[in-house]
Coordinates of C-alpha atoms in Angstrom, one line a residue:
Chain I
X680 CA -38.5 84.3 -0.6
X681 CA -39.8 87.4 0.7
X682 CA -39.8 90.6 -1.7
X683 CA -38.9 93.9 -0.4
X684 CA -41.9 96.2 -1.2
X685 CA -41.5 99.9 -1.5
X686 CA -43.6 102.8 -1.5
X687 CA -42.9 105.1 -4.8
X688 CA -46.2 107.5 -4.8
X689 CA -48.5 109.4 -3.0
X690 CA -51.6 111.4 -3.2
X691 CA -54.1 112.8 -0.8
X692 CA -56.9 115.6 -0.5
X693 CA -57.3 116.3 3.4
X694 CA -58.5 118.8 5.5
X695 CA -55.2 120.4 5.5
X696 CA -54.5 120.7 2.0
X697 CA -55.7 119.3 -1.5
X698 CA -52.9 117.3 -2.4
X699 CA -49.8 115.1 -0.2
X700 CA -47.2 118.3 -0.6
X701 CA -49.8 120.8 0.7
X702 CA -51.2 118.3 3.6
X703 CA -47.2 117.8 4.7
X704 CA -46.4 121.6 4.7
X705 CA -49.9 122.2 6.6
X706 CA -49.3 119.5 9.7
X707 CA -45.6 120.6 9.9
X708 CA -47.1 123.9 10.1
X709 CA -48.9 122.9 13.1
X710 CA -52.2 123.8 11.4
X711 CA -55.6 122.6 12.1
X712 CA -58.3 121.2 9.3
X713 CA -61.1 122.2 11.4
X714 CA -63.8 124.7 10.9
X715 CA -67.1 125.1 11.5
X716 CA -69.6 123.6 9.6
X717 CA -71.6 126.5 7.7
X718 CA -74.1 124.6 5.7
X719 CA -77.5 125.0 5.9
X720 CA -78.7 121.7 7.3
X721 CA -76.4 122.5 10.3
X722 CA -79.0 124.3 12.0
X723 CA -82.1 122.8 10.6
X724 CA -81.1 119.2 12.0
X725 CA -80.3 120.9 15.3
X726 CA -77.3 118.8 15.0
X727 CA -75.1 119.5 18.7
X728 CA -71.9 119.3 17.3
X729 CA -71.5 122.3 14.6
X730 CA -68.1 121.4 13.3
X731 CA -65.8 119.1 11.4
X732 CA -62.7 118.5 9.3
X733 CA -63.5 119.7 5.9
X734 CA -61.9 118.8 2.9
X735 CA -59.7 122.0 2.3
X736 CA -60.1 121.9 -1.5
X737 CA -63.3 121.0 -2.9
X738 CA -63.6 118.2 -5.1
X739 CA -65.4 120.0 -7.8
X740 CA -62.3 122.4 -8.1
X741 CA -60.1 119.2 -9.4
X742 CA -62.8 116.7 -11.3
X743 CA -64.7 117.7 -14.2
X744 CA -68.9 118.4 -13.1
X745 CA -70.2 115.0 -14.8
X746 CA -66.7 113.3 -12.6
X747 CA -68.3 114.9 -9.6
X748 CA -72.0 114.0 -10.6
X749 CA -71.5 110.3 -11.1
X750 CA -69.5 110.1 -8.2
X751 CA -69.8 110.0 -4.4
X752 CA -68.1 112.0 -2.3
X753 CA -65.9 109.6 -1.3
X754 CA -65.3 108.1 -4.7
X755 CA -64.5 112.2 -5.6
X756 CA -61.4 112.0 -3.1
X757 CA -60.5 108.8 -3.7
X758 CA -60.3 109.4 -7.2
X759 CA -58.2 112.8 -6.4
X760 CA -55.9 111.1 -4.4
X761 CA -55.5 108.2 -6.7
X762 CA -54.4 110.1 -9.7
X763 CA -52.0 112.2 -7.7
X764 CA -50.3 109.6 -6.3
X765 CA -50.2 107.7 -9.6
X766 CA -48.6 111.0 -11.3
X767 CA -46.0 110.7 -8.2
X768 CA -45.2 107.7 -8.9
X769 CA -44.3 108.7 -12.9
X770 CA -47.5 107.1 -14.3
X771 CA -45.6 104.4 -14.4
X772 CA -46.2 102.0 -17.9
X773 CA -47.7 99.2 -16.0
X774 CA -49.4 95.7 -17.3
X775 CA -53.0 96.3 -16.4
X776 CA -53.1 92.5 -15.2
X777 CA -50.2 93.2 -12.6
X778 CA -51.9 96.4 -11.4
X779 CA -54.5 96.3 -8.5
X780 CA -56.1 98.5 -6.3
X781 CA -56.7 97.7 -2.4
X782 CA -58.9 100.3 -0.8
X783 CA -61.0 101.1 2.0
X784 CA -63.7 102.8 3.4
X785 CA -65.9 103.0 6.6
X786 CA -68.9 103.5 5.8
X787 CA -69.2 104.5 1.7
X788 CA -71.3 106.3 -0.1
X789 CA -73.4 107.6 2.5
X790 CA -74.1 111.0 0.9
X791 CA -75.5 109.2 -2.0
X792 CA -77.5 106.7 -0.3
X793 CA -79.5 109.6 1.8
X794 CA -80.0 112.2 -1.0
X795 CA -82.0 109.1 -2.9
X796 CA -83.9 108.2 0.3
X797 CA -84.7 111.7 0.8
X798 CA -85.2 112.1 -3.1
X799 CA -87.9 108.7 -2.6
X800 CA -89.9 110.0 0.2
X801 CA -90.4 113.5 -1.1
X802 CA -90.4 113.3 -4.8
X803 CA -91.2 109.4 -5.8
X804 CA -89.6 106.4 -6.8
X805 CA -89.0 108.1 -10.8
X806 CA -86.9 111.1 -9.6
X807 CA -84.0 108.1 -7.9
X808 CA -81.5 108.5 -10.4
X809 CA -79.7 105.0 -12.0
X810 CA -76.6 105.7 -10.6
X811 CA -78.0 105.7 -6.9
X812 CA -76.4 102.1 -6.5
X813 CA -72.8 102.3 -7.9
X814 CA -72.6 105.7 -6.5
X815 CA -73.6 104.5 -2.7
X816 CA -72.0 101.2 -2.6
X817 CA -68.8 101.2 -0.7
X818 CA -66.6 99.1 -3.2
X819 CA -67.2 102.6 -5.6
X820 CA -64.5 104.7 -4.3
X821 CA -61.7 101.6 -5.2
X822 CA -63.5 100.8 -9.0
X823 CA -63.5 104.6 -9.4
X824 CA -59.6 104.2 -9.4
X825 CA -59.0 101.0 -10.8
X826 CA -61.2 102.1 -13.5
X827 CA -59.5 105.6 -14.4
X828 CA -55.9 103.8 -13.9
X829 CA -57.0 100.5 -15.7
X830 CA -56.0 97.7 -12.8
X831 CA -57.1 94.4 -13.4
X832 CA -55.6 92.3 -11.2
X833 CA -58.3 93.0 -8.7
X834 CA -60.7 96.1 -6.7
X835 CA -60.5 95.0 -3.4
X836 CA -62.0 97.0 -0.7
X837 CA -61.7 96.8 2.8
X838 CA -64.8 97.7 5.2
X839 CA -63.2 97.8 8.9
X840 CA -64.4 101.1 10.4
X841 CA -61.1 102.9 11.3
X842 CA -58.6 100.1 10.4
X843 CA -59.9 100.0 7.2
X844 CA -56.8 101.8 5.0
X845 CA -54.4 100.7 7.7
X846 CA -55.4 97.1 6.8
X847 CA -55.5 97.9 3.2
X848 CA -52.1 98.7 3.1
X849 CA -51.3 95.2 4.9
X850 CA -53.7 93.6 2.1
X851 CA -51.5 95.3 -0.6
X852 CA -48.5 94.3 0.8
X853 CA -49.3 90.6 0.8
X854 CA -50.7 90.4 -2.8
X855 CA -47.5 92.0 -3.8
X856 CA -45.8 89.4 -2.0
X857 CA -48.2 86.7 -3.5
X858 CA -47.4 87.4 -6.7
X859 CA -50.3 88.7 -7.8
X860 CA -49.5 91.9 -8.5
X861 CA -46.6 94.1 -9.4
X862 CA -47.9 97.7 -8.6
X863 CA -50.8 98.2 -6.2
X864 CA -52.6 101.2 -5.4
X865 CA -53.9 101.2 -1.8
X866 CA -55.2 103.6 0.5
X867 CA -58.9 104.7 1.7
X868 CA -61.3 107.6 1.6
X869 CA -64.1 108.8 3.6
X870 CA -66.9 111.2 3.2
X871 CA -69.5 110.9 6.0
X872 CA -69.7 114.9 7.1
X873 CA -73.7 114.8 6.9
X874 CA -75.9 115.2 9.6
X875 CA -76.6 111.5 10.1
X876 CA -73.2 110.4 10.8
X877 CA -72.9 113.4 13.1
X878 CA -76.0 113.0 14.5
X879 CA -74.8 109.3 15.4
X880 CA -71.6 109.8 16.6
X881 CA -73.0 112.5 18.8
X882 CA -75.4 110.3 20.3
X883 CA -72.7 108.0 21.3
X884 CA -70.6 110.3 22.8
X885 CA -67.8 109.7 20.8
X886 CA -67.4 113.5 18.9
X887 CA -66.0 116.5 20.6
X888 CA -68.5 119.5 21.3
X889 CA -66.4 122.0 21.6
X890 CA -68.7 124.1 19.0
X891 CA -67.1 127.7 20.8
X892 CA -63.5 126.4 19.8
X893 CA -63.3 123.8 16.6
X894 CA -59.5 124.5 16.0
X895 CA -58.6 123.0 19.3
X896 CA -61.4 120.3 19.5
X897 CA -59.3 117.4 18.1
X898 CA -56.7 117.1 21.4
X899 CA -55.2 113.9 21.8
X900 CA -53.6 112.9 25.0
X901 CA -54.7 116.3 26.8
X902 CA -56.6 116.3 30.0
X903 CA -59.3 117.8 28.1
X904 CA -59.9 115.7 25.5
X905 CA -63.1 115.3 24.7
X906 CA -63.9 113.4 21.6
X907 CA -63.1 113.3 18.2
X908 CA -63.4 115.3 15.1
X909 CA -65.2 113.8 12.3
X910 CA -62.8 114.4 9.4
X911 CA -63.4 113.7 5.4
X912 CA -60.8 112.8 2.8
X913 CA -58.8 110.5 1.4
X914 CA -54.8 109.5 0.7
X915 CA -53.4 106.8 -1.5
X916 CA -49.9 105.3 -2.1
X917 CA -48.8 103.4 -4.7
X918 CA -46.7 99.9 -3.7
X919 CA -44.6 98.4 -6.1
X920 CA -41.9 95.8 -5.4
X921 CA -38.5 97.1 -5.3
X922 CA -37.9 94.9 -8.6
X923 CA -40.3 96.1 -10.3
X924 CA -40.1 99.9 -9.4
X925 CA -36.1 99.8 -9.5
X926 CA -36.5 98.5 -13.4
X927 CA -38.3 101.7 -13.7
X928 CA -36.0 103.9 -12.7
X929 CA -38.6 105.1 -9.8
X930 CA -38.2 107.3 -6.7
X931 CA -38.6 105.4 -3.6
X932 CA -39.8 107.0 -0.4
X933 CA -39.7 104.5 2.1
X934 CA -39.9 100.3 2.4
X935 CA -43.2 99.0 3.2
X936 CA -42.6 96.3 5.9
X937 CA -45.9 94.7 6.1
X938 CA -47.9 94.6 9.4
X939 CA -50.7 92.5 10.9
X940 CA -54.8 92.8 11.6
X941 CA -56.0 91.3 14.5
X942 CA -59.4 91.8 16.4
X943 CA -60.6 92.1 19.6
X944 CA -63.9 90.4 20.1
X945 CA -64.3 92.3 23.1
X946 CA -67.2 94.9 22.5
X947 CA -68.4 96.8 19.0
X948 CA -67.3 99.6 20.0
X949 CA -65.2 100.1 23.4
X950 CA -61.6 99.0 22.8
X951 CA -60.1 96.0 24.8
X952 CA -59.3 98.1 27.5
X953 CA -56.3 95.6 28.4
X954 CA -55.0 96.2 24.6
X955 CA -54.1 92.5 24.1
X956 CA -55.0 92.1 20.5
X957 CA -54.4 95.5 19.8
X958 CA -50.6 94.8 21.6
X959 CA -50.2 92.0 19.8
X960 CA -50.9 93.5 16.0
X961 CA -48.1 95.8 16.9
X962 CA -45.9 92.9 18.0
X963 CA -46.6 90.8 14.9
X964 CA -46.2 93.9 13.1
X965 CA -42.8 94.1 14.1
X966 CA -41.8 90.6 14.1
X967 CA -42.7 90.7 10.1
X968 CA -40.9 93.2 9.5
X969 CA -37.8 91.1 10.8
X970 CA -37.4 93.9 13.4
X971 CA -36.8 94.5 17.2
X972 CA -38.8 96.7 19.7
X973 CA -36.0 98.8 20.2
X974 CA -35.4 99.4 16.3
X975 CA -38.8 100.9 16.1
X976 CA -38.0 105.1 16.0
X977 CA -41.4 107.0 15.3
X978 CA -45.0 106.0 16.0
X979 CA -48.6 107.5 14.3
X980 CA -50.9 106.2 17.1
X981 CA -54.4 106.3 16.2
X982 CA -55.2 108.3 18.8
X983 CA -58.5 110.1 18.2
X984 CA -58.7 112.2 21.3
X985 CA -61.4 110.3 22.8
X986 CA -60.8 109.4 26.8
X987 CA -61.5 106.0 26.8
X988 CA -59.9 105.1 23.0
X989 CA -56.1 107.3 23.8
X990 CA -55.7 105.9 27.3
X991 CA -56.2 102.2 25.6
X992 CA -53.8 102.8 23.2
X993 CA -51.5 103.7 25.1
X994 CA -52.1 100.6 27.5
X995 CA -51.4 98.1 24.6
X996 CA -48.0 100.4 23.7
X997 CA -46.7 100.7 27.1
X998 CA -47.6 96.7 26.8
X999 CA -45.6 96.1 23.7
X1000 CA -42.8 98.2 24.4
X1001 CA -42.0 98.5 28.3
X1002 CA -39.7 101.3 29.0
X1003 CA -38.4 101.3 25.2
X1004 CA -41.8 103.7 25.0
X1005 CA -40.2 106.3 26.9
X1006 CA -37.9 107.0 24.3
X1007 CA -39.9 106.6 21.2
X1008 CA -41.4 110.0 19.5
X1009 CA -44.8 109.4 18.8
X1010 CA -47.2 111.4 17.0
X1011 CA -51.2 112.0 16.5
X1012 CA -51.3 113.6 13.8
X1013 CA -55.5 113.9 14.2
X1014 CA -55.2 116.8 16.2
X1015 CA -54.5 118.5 12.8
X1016 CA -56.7 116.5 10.4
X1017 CA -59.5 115.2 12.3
X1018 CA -60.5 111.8 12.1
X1019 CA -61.0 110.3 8.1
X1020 CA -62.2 106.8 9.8
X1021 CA -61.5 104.6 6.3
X1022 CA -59.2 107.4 4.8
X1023 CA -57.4 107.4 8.6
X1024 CA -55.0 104.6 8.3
X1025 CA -54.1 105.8 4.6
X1026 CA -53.0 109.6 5.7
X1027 CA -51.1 108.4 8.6
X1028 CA -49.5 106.0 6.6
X1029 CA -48.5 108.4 4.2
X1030 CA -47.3 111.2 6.8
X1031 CA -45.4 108.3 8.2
X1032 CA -43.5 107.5 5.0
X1033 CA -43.0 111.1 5.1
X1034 CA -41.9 111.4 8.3
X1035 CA -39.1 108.7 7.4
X1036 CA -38.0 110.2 4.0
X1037 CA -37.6 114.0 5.3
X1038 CA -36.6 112.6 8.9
X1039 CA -39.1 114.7 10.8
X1040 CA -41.6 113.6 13.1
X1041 CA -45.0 115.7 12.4
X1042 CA -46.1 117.8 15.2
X1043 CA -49.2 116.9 17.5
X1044 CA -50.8 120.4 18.0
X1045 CA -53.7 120.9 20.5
X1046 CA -51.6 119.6 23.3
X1047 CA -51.6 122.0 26.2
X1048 CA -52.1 120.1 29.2
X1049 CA -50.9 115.9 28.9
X1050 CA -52.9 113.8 30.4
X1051 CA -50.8 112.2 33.7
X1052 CA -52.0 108.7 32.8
X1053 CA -50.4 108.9 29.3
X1054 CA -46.8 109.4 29.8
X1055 CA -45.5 109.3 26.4
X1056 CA -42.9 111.2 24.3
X1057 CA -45.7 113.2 22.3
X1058 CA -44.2 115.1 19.4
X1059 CA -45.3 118.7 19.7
X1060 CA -42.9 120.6 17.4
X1061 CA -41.8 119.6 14.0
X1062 CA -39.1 117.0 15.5
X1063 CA -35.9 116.0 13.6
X1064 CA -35.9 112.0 13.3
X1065 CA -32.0 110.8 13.5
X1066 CA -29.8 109.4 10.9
X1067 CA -29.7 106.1 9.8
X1068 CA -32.0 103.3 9.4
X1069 CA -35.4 104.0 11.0
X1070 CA -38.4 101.9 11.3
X1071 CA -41.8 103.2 11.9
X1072 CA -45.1 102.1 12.6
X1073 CA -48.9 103.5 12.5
X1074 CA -51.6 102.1 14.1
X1075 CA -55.5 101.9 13.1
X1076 CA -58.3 100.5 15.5
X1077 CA -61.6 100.3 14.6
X1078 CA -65.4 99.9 15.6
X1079 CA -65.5 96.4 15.7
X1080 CA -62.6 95.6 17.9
X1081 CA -60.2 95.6 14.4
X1082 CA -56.4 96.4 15.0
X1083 CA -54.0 96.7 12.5
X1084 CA -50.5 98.0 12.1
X1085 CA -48.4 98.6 9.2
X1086 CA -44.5 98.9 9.7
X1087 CA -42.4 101.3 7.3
X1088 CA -38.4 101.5 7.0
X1089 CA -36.4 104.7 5.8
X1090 CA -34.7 104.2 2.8
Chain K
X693 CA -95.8 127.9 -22.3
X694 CA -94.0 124.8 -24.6
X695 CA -90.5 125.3 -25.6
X696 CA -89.9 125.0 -29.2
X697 CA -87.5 122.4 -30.9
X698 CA -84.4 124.5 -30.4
X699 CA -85.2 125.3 -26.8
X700 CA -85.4 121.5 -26.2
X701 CA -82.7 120.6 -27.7
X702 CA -80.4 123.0 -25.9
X703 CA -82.0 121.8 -22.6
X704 CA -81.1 118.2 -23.1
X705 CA -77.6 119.1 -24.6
X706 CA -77.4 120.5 -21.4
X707 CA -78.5 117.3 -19.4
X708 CA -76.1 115.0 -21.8
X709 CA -73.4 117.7 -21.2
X710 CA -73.9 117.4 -17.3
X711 CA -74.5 113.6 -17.3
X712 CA -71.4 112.2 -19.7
X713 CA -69.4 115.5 -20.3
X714 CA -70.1 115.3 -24.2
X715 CA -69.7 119.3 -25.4
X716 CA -73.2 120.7 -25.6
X717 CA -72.9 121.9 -29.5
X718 CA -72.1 118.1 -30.4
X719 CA -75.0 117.4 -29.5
X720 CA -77.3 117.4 -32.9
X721 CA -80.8 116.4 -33.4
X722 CA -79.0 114.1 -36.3
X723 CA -77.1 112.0 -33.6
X724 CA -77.3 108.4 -32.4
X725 CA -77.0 108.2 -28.4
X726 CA -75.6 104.7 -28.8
X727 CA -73.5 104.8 -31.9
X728 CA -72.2 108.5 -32.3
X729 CA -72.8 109.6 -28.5
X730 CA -71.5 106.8 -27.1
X731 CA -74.4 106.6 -24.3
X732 CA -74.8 104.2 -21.9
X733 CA -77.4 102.5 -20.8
X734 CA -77.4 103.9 -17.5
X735 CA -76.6 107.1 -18.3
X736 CA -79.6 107.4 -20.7
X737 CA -81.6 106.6 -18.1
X738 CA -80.6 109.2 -15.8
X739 CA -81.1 111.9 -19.2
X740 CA -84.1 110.5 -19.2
X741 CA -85.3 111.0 -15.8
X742 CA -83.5 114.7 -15.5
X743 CA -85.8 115.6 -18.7
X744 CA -88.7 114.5 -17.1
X745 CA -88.3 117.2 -14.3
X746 CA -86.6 119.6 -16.4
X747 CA -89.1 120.1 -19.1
X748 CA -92.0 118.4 -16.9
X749 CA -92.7 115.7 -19.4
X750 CA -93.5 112.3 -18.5
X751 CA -91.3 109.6 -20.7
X752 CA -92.8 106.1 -20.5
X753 CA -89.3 103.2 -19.8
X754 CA -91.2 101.5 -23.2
X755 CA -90.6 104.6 -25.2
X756 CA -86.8 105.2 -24.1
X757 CA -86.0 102.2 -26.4
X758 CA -87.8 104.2 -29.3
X759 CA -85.5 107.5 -28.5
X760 CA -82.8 106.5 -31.1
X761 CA -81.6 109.6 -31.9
X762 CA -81.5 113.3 -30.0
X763 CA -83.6 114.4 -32.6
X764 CA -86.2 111.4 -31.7
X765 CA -85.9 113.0 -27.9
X766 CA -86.6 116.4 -28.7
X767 CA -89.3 115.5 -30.9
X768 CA -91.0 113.6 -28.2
X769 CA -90.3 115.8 -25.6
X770 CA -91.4 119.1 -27.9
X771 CA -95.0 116.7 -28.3
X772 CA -95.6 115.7 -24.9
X773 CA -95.1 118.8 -23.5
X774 CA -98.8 119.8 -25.2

């Protein structure tokens, strides 16, 4: 029998804000998490694209300095968001053996891993520190959690470029539904703002260079899109089934409906630009969530504001939903934070349950001039969502030609 | 110029402090890093290559085993430096 699985906390640490509350009020606010970069190796690496989505509270104002030293970046937000969303939740008194943790990253410790090569070349093999290995590998940010909350019914981590948190939250949802778990913390975090990941996204053409205006770079859908906006971060929910979290007396924000992950096999990076598989994880999606096209009332696209990656998702939507699309609010909520690649999926996911708990669809700022081939009902104003029951759902893609979709209903 | 006893043993309370978050004035030269300080293996390690560049010593992995105690460290650290 299937279980209905609810979401009952959240956390995050974004470039809008430091925690979920202060993210919310931010992208209601129609702000923008991007700034320009002003560190030192900005210049020195000649790096062509000068800014990025920052992380608007630094980690080292929350964690304690040894937290900070034995951690990566990204295992510094993930923990952040973790513990917030677990003090959301009640810190609930759960059996470590039903409590897991599915997270995700990109690309993981990627800080860590080039501060040691950099320490090995100019200083010697003596001067790499122990913890070069736990700190870099990308299953740290997830064992960071698991450890400080004490889950042991399983670390996973998903690696899926973009899709990763999206298809965390799917992975969650079917443990939960296995049995194997009662409470599961899932989400992702991301911290690749260094000049190699720059440098390499650059070379591919995929980041905006608008250096002279950083605010506006991230524009999804606009005629004058031209790239994304690398982004750092990290949110986490906490999914519980509805027994378990009911017998707790919990606050519930919104019903998790599952989703789907499929891939492409099209091309490592370019999307499918038909959008089959990426059409069909929304289908799927949908169909598991026992729903209908026409109940679905709010979409988070992924929508990076690249040309060729917006136009294909809309391809696969338009695909899915036929003239239903029309009439469907949907929102990139990028514009405002940038793009967290393996924290992505988990932000959107969490603004979505937001979205369906206040009844407001976020706004999509940066829009000035819509791009004629994407006719859709872009969300540009904080937008009251109707009464009722309301079904949403947010969509990840990834390098690698991974899709995946998770599906939400308002309580 | 050396550093004397004290100095040393400030420095590497420091280290421990900034490595495992153990208060700096717990830190005593009477103290076990495994059974009052609680020290990992791999966290010794890393105390052990920070005090290397900090005091510009060189500390052999076949002596770590020997550094029972902080006061065993400083000792070492105080007769190396020479």
């Amino acid at each position: 029998m299937t279980k209905k699985i609810v979401i009952t906390g959240i956390g995050a640490t974004s470039p809008l804000g430091g925690t979920a509350a202060d993210s919310w009020s931010a992208l209601l606010a129609g702000e923008s998490g991007t700034s320009p970069l002003d560190h030192e190796w900005v210049a020195r690496t000649q790096l062509p694209v000068t800014f990025a989505a920052q992380a608007r509270v630094p980690s080292i104002d929350v964690l304690t300095r040894h937290e900070t030293k034995r951690l990566d970046p990204s295992s510094q937000f993930a923990l952040i968001a973790g513990r917030e969303a677990w003090a959301d939740a009640g810190s609930p008194e759960a059996d470590p053996e039903r409590l897991a943790v599915d997270w995700a990253t990109g690309i993981g410790g990627v800080w860590t891993l080039l501060d040691a090569w950099d320490t090995l070349r100019e200083r010697g093999p003596r001067r790499v520190l122990p913890m070069t290995v736990p700190m870099l590998m990308p299953n740290g940010p997830g064992a960071a959690i698991g450890m400080d909350l004490h889950a042991r019914a399983g670390i996973t981590t998903v690696v899926s470029a973009c899709a990763s948190s999206t298809e965390s939250l799917v992975n969650a949802y079917n443990r939960l539904q296995a049995g194997l778990a009662d409470i599961v913390i899932a989400g992702g975090s991301e911290a690749a703002i260094h000049p190699l990941p720059i440098a390499s996204f650059a070379a591919m053409q995929a980041l905006s260079k608008r250096n002279d205006d950083p605010a506006t770079a991230s524009r999804p859908y606009d005629i004058t899109r031209d790239g994304f906006v690398l982004g750092e971060g990290a949110a986490a929910l906490v999914v519980e089934t509805e027994e378990h979290a009911k017998a707790r007396g919990a606050r519930i924000y919104a019903e998790l409906l599952g989703g789907a992950v499929t891939s492409d096999a099209y091309h490592i990076t370019a999307p499918d630009p038909e959008g089959t598989a990426a059409a069909r994880a929304m289908i799927t999606a949908i169909k598991n969530a026992g729903a209908s096209l026409a109940d679905v009332s709010h979409i988070n696209a992924h929508a990076t504001s690249t040309p060729v990656g917006d136009i294909a998702e809309y391809n696969a939507l338009r695909r899915v939903f036929g003239d239903l699309l029309d009439g469907i609010p949907v929102s990139a909520t990028k514009a405002s934070t940038g793009h967290l690649l393996g924290g992505a999926g988990a932000i959107e996911a969490l603004f979505t349950v937001l979205a369906l708990a206040e009844r407001m669809a976020p706004p999509t700022i940066n829009l000035l001039n819509q791009d004629p081939s994407i006719p859709l009902d872009v969300v540009t104003m904080p937008r009251t969502l109707p009464s009722g029951d309301l079904l949403a759902i947010s969509n990840s893609f990834g390098f690698g030609g991974h899709n995946a979709v998770v599906a939400f209903r308002s309580i | 110029m050396a550093l004397s006893t004290e100095e040393v043993l400030t420095g590497l309370a420091e280290l421990i402090n900034d490595e495992t978050g153990i208060s700096a004035d717990t830190v005593e030269m009477g103290k076990s890093f495994t059974d009052d300080l609680d020290i990992d293996s791999i966290s010794m390690m890393t105390i052990v290559v920070n005090a290397e560049e900090k005091f510009d010593v060189k500390i052999p992995d076949e002596e770590v085993k020997n550094l029972k105690s902080v006061g065993d460290a400083v000792d070492f650290i105080v007769k190396a430096q020479v």
